[in-house]
Coordinates of C-alpha atoms and ligand atoms in Angstrom, one line a residue:
X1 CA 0.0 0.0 0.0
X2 CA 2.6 2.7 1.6
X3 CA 4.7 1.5 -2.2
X4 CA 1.8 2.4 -4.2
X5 CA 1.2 5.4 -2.0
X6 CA 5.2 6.3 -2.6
X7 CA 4.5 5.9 -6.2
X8 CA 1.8 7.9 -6.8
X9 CA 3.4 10.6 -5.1
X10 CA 6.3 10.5 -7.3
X11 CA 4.2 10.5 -10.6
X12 CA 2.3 13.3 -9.1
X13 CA 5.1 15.7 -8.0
X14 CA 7.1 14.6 -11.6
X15 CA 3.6 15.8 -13.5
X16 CA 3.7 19.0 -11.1
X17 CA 7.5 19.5 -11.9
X18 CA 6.7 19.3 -15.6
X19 CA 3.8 21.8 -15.5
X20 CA 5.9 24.2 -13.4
X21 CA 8.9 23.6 -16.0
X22 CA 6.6 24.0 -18.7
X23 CA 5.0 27.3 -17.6
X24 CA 8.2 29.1 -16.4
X25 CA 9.9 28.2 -20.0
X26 CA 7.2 29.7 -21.5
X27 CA 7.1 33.1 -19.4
X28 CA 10.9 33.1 -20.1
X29 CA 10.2 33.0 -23.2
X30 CA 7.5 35.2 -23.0
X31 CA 9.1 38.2 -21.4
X32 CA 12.6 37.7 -23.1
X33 CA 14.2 36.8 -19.7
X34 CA 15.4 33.6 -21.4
X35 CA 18.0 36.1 -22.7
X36 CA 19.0 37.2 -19.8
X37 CA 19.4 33.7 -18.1
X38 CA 21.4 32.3 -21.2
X39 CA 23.2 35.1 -21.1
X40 CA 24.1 34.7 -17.4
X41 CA 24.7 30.8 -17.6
X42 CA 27.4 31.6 -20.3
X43 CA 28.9 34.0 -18.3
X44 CA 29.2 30.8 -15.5
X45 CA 29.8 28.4 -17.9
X46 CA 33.1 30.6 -19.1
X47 CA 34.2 30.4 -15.4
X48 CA 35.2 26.8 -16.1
X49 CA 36.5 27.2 -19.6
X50 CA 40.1 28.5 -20.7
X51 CA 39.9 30.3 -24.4
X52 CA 41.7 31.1 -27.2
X53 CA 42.0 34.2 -29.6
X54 CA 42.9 34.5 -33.0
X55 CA 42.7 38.2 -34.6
X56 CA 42.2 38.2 -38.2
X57 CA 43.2 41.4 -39.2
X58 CA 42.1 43.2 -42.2
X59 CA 45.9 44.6 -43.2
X60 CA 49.2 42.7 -42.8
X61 CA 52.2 44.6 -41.6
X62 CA 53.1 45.5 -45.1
X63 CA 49.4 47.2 -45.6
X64 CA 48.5 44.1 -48.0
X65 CA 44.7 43.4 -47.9
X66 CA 44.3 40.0 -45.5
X67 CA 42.4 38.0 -48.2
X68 CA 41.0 35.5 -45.0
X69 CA 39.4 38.6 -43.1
X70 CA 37.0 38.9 -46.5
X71 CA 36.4 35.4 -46.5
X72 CA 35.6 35.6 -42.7
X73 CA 33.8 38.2 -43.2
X74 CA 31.3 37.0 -46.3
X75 CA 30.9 33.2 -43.9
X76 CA 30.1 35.1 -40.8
X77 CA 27.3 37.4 -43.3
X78 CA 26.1 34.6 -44.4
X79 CA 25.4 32.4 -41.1
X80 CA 21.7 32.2 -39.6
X81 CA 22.7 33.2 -36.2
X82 CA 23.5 36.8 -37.6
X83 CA 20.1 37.2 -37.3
X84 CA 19.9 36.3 -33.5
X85 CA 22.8 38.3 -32.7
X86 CA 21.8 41.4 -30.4
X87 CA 22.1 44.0 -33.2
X88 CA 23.2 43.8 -36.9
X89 CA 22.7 45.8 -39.6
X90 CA 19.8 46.2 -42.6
X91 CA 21.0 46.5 -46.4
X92 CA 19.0 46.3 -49.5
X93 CA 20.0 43.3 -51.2
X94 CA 20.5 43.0 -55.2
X95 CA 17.6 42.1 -56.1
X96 CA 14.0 43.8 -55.3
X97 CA 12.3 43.3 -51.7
X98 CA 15.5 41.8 -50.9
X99 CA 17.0 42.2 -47.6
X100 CA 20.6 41.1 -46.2
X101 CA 22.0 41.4 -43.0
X102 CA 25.6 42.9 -42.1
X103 CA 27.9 42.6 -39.5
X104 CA 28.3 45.5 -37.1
X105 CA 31.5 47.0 -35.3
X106 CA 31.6 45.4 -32.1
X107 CA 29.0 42.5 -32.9
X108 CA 29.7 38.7 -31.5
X109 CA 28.5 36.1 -33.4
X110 CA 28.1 32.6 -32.2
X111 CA 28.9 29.5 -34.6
X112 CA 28.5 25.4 -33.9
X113 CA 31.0 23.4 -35.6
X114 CA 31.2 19.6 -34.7
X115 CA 29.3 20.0 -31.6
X116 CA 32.2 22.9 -30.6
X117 CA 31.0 27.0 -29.9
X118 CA 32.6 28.9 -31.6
X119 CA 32.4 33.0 -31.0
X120 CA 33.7 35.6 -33.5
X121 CA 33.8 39.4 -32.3
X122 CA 33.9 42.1 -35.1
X123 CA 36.5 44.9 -33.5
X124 CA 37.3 47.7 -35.8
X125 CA 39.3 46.4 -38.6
X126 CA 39.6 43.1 -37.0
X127 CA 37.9 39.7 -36.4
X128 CA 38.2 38.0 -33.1
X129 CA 37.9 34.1 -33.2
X130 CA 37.1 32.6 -29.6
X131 CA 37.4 29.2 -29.1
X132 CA 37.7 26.8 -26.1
X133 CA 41.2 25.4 -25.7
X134 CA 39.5 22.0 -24.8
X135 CA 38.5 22.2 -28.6
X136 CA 41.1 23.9 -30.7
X137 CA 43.0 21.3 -31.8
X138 CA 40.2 18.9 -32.4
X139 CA 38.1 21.7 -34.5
X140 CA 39.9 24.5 -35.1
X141 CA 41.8 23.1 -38.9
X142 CA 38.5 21.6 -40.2
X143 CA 37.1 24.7 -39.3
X144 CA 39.4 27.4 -40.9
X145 CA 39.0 25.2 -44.0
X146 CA 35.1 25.1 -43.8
X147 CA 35.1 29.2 -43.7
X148 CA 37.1 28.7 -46.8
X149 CA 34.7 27.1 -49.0
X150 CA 31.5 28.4 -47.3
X151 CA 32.6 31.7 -48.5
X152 CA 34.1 30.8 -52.1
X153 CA 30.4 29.2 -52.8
X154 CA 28.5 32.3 -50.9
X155 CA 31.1 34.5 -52.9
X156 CA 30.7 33.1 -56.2
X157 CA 26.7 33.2 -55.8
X158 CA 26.1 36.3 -54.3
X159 CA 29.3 38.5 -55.6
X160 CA 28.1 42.2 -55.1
X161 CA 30.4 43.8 -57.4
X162 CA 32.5 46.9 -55.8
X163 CA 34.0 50.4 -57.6
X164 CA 36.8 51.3 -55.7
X165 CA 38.4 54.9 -55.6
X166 CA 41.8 56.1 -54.5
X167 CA 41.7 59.1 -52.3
X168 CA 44.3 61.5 -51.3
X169 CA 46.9 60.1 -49.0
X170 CA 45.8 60.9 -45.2
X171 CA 48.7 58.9 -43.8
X172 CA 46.1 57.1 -41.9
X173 CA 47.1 53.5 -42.6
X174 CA 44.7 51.8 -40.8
X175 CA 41.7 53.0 -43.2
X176 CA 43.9 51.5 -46.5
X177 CA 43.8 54.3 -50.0
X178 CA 40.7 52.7 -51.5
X179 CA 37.0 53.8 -50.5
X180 CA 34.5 51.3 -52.2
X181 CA 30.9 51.9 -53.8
X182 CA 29.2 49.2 -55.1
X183 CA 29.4 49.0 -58.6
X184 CA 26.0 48.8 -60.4
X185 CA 27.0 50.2 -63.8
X186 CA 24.5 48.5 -66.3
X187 CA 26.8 48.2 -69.6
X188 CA 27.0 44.8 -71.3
X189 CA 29.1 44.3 -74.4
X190 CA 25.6 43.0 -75.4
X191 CA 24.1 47.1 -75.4
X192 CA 27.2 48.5 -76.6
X193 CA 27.6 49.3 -80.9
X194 CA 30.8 47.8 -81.9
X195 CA 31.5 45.2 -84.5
X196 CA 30.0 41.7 -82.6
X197 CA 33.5 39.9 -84.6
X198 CA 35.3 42.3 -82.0
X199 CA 33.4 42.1 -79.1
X200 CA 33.1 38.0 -79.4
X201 CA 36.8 38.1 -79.8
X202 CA 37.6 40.1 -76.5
X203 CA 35.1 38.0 -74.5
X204 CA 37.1 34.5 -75.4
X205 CA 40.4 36.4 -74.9
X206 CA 39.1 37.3 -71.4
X207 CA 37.5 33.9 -70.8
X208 CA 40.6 32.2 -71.9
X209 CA 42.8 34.5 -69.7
X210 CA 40.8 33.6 -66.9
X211 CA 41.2 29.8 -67.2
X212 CA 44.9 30.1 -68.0
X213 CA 46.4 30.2 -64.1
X214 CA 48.5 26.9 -64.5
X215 CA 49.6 28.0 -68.0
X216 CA 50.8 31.6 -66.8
X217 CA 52.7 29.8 -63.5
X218 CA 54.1 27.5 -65.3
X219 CA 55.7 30.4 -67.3
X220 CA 56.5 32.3 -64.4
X221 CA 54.7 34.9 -65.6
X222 CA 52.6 37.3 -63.8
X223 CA 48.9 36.2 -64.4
X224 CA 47.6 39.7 -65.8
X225 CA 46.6 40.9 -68.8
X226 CA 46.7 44.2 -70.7
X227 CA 44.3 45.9 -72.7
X228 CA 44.6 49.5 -74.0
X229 CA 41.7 51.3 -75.1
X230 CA 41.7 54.4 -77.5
X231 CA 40.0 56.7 -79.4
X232 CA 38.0 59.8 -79.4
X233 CA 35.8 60.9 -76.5
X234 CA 32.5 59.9 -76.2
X235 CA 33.3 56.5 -78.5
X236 CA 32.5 53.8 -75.4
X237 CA 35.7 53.5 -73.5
X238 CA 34.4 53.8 -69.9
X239 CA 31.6 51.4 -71.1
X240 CA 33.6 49.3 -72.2
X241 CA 35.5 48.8 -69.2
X242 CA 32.0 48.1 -67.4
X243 CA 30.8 46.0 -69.9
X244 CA 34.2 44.1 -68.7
X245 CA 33.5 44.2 -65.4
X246 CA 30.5 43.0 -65.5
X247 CA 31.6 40.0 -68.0
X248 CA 33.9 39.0 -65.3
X249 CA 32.6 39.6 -62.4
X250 CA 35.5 41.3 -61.5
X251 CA 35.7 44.2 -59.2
X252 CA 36.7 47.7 -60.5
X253 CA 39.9 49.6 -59.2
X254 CA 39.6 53.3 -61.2
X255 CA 43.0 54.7 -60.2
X256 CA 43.2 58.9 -60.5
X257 CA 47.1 59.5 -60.7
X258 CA 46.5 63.3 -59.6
X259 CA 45.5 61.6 -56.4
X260 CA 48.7 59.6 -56.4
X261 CA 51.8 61.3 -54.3
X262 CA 54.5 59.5 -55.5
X263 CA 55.3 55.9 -57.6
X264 CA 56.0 54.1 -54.4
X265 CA 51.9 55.4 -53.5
X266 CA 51.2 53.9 -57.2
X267 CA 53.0 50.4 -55.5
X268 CA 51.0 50.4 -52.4
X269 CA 47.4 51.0 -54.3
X270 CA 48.3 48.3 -56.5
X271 CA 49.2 45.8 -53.3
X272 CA 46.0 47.4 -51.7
X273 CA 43.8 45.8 -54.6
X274 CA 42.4 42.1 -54.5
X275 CA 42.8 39.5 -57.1
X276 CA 39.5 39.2 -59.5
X277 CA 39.9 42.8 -60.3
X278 CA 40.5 45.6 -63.2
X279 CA 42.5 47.9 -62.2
X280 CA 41.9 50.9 -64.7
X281 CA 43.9 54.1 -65.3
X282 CA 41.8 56.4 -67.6
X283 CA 42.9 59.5 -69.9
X284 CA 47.1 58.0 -69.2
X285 CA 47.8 59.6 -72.4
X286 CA 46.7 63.0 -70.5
X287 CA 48.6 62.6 -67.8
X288 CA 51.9 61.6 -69.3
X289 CA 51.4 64.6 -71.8
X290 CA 50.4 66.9 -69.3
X291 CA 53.1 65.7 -66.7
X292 CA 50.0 65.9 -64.3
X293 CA 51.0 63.5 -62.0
X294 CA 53.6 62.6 -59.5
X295 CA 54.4 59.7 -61.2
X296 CA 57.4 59.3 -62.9
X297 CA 57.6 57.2 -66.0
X298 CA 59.3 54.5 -64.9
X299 CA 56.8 54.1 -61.9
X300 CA 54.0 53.8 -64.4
X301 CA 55.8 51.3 -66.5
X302 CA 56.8 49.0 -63.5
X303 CA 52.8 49.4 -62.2
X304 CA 52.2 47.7 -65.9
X305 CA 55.0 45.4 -65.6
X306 CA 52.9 44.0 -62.6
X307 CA 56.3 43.3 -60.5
X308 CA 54.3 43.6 -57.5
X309 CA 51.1 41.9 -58.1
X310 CA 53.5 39.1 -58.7
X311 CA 53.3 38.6 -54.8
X312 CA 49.9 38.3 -54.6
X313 CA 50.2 36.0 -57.6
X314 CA 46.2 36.4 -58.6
X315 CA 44.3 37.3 -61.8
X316 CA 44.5 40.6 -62.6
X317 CA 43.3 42.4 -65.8
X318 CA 44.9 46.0 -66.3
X319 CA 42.7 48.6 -68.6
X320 CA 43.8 51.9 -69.9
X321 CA 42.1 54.0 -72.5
X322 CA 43.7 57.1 -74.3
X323 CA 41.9 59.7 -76.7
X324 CA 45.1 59.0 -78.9
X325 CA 48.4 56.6 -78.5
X326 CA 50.4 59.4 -81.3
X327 CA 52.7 61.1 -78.6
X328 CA 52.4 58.4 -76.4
X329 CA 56.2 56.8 -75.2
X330 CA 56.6 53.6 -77.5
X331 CA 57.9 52.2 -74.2
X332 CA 54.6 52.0 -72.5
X333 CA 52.9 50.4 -75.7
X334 CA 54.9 47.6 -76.4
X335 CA 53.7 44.1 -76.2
X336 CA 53.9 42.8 -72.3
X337 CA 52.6 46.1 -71.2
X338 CA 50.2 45.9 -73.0
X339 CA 48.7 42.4 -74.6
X340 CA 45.3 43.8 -76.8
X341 CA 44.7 46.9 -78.2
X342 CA 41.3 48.3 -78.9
X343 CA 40.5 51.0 -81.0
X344 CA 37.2 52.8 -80.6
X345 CA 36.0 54.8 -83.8
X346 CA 33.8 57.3 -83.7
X347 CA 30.2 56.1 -85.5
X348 CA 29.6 54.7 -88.9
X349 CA 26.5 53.7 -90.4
X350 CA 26.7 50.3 -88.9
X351 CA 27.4 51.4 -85.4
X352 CA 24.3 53.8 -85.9
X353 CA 21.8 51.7 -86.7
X354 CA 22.8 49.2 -83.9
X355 CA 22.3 52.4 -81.9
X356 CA 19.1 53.3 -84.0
X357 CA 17.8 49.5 -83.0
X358 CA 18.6 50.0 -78.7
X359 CA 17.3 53.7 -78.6
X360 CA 14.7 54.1 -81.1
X361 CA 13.8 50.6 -81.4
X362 CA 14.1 50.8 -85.2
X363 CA 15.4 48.0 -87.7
X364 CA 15.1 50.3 -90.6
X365 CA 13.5 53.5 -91.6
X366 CA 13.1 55.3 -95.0
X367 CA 15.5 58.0 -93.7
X368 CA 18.5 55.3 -93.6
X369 CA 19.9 55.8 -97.3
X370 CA 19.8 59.0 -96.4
X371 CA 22.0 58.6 -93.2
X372 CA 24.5 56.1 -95.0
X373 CA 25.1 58.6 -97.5
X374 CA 26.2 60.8 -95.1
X375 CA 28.5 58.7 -93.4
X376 CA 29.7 57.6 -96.7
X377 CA 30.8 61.3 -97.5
X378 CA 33.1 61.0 -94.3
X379 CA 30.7 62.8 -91.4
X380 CA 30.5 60.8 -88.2
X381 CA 29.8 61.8 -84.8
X382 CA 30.8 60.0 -81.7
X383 CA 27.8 57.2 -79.9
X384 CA 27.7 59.3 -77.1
X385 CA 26.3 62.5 -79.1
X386 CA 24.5 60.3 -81.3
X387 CA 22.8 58.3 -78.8
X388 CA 21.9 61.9 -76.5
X389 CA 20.3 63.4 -79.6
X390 CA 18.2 59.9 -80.0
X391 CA 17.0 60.1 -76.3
X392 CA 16.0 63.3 -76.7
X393 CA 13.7 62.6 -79.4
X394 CA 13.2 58.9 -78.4
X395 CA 9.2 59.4 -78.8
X396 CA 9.4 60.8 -82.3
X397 CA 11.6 58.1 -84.4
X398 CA 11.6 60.5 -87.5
X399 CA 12.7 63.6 -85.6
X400 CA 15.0 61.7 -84.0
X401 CA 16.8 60.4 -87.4
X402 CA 16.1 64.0 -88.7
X403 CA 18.4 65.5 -86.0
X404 CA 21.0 63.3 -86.4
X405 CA 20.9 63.8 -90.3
X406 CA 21.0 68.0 -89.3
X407 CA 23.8 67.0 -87.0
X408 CA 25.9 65.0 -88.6
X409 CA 25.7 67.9 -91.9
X410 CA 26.7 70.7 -89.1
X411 CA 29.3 69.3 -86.3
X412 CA 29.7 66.1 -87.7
X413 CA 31.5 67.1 -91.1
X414 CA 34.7 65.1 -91.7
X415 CA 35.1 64.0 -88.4
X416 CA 35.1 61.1 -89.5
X417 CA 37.7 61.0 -91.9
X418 CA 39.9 62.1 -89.1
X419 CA 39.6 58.7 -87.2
X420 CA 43.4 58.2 -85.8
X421 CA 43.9 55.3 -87.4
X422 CA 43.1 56.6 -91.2
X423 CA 45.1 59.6 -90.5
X424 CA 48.1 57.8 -89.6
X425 CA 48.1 55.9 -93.3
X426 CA 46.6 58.3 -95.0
X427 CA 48.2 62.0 -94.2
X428 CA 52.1 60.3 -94.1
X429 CA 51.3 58.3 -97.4
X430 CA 52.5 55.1 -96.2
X431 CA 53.1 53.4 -92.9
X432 CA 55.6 54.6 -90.8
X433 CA 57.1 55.5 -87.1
X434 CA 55.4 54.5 -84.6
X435 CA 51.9 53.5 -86.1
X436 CA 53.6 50.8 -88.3
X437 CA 55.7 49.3 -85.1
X438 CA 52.4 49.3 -83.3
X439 CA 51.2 47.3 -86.1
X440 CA 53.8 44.8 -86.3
X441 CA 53.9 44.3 -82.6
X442 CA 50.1 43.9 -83.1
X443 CA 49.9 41.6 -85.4
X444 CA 52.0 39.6 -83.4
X445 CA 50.2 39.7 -80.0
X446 CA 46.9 39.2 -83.0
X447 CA 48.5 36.2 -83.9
X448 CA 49.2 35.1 -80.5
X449 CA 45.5 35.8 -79.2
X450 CA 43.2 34.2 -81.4
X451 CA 45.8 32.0 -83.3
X452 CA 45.5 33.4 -86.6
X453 CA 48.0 31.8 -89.3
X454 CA 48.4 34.6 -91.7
X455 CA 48.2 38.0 -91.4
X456 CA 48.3 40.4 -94.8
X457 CA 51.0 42.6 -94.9
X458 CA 51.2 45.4 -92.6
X459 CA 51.9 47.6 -96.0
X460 CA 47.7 47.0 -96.4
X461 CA 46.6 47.1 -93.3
X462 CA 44.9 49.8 -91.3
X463 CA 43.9 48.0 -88.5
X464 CA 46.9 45.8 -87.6
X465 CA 45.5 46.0 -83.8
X466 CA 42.4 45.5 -82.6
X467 CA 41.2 47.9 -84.6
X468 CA 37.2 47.5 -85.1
X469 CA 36.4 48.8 -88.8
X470 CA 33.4 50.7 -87.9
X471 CA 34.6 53.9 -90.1
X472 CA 35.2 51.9 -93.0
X473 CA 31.1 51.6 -93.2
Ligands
LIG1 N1 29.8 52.3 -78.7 C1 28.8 52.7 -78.0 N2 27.7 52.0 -77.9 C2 26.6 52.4 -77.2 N3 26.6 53.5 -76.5 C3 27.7 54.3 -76.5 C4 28.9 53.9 -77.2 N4 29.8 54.8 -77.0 C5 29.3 55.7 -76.2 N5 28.1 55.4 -75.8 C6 27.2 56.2 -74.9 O1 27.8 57.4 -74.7 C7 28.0 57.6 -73.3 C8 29.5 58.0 -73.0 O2 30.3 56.9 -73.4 P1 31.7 56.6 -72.6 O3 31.7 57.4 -71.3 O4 31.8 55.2 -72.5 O5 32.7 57.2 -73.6 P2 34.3 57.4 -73.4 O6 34.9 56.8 -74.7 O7 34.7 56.8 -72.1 O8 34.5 58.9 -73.4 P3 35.7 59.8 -72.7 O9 37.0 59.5 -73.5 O10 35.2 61.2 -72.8 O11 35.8 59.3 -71.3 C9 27.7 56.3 -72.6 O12 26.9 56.5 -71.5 C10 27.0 55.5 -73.6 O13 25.6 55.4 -73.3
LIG2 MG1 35.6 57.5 -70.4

């Protein structure tokens, strides 16, 4: 009796001890104390546990961007417990209604690895990794290794692509010389008016460049690759380089030389940049003419050499553009320095109605003899004035083609007969200086690139680089 007595007891005060268990979870959970109680019970548990740090700093001693911080950085973004973290912060994500959560200065995040806690603290410029000593050595390897690939997978999904800036030297090293935006240009090579031969050829000259890492190491060659781009203003360069950018997924580095102090401030930007990346110097012909910068020469050709991205030993691609390559120094031309060179006409009738078709969606009109003629007589205009005047008038077709008729007559007569290229052949007679070296060192990169067998003599060529024939419309 007094057993089943004792037993019934027990059930009863177990049943009670539930209910009470239940009920206080759920007004824990209720009021948020649950917090507060886990946050105190960590607090005891850590009285029993000895830890470790490891600071991942964003900068090594030589001010070289710490690749692992990024990749600690895009894993930590990308774990769920971000979201339970005390505070974090809000950011429109690429596509519409889309939301993503960033790390804050000063955040911890917690992180399970096989069965281990694992606690990373965001300090300014630097990531703390707390771990228990009891399971470094078990976890801490397999760990580093999983960050690795979480965030190569997360990167190569989700890559957000950035437009970084140099600005004026503040001797403040901890903040680096780049200031990032991210880079949303909409160019495709797909929207731009160039000769689709050309455009095709530069895309499997950049897709080939990208797959050739073994191939460039086993030359011991820097893995980079040169492309200069030239020609009037308004003609697509900048495009261009963001129609690049965007075919790569590549990050943009646009490098302002008047910001630059000195050529040993041209080597740190360069060591300051990641791999994946263009690293573009616009208008260079400017400021070697103009002496604009505090960069000697031989500063500028050793930034093109790529010496120093040798140490980082990752894919770069280099872009310049010129208005003209005439008084440029042969030195900085040649082949190494740069591999491809892309001329950028102003328009011919083929450009324009490619232009025609993306602004005024029209595939032909009965004012198109008339524009052809035009351009046949040697008027051209550059896309960008072209394509402002069709934008103007984009609901009106007609008026628009009128006004480009009226313009090309007024400002656009003989311009086009002026194209760089043409004038080099044409005003000296025949091929000479440095025009016809370009050429032959042209042809030769030409024949290297896209493994042509015979190339005509340079004698009858006018576009011995990668010139696109637009003004021969
Ligand atoms: N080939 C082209 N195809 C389509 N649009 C073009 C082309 N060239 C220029 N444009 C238009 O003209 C505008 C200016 O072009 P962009 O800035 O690329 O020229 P640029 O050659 O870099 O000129 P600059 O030498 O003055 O810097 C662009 O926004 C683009 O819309
Ligand atoms: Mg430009």
């Amino acid at each position: 009796m007094t057993i089943l007595y004792n037993l019934f007891v027990l059930i009863f005060s177990l049943l009670l001890t539930c209910i009470f268990l239940f009920f206080f979870r759920v007004v824990l959970i209720k009021t948020g104390l649950i917090y507060f109680v886990k946050n105190k019970w960590r607090s005891i548990e850590d009285w029993f546990h000895v830890y470790q740090f490891f600071k991942v700093p964003e900068f090594n001693e030589s001010m070289q961007r710490n690749q692992f911080y990024h990749k600690v950085l895009v894993y930590l973004n990308s774990l769920t417990s971000i979201e339970d973290s005390d505070f974090t912060n809000l950011f429109a994500g690429k596509n519409p209604n889309e939301i993503v959560l960033h790390l804050d200065p000063n955040q911890i995040i917690e992180d399970d690895f096989l069965g281990a806690k694992i606690f990373w603290i965001n300090e300014e410029k630097i990531l703390v990794l707390k771990i228990r000593k009891a399971d470094k050595r078990r976890v801490l390897r397999p760990y580093l290794q999983h960050i690795h690939t979480v965030s190569d997978e997360f990167d190569e999904k989700n890559r957000e692509l950035k437009l970084y800036v140099n600005v004026v030297d503040n001797h403040d090293d901890r903040k680096g010389r780049w200031r990032s935006v991210p880079f949303t240009h909409p160019s495709s090579f797909e929207n731009l008016a160039m000769e689709s031969d050309l455009k095709n050829k530069v895309k499997s000259d950049l897709y080939s460049f990208v797959k050739a890492k073994q191939y460039y190491h086993r030359l011991g060659r820097v893995w980079k690759r040169s492309y200069l781009l030239y020609g009037p203003s308004g003609t697509g360069k900048s495009s261009f380089i963001a129609a690049m950018a965007n075919f790569l997924s590549y990050d943009v580095y646009d490098i302002d030389l008047s910001k630059v102090s000195n050529d040993s401030d041209l080597k740190s930007l360069l060591l300051q940049s990641t791999a994946k990346s263009l690293i573009v110097i616009e208008d260079l012909d400017r400021y070697l003419t103009d002496k604009s910068t505090a960069v000697s020469l031989s500063g500028i050709l050793n930034f093109m050499d790529g010496i120093l991205t040798s140490s980082c030993g990752e894919e770069r691609v280099m872009v310049f553009t010129m208005n003209s390559k005439d008084h440029v120094d042969p030195a900085i031309l040649r082949p190494g320095r740069i591999d491809v060179h892309l001329h950028f006409p102003l328009c011919n009738f083929t450009s324009f109605k490619t232009l025609a078709n993306s602004y005024l969606g029209l595939k032909d009109h009965k004012l198109f003899p008339q524009v052809e003629e035009i351009f046949r007589n040697g008027a051209s205009l550059s896309p960008a004035e072209i394509s402002e005047l069709m934008i103007a008038n984009r609901n009106s077709p007609s008026r628009a083609l009128k006004t480009v008729i009226n313009a090309l007559q007024t400002d656009g007569d003989g311009r086009g007969a002026l194209n760089i290229g043409r004038r080099s052949v044409e005003e000296n007679g025949e091929p000479s200086g440095s025009f016809y070296k370009e050429g032959i060192n042209a042809v030769k990169e030409f024949k290297k690139l896209y493994g042509l067998l015979r190339v005509k003599s340079c004698k009858q060529s006018q576009s011995l680089d990668l010139i696109s024939r637009q003004n021969e419309g």
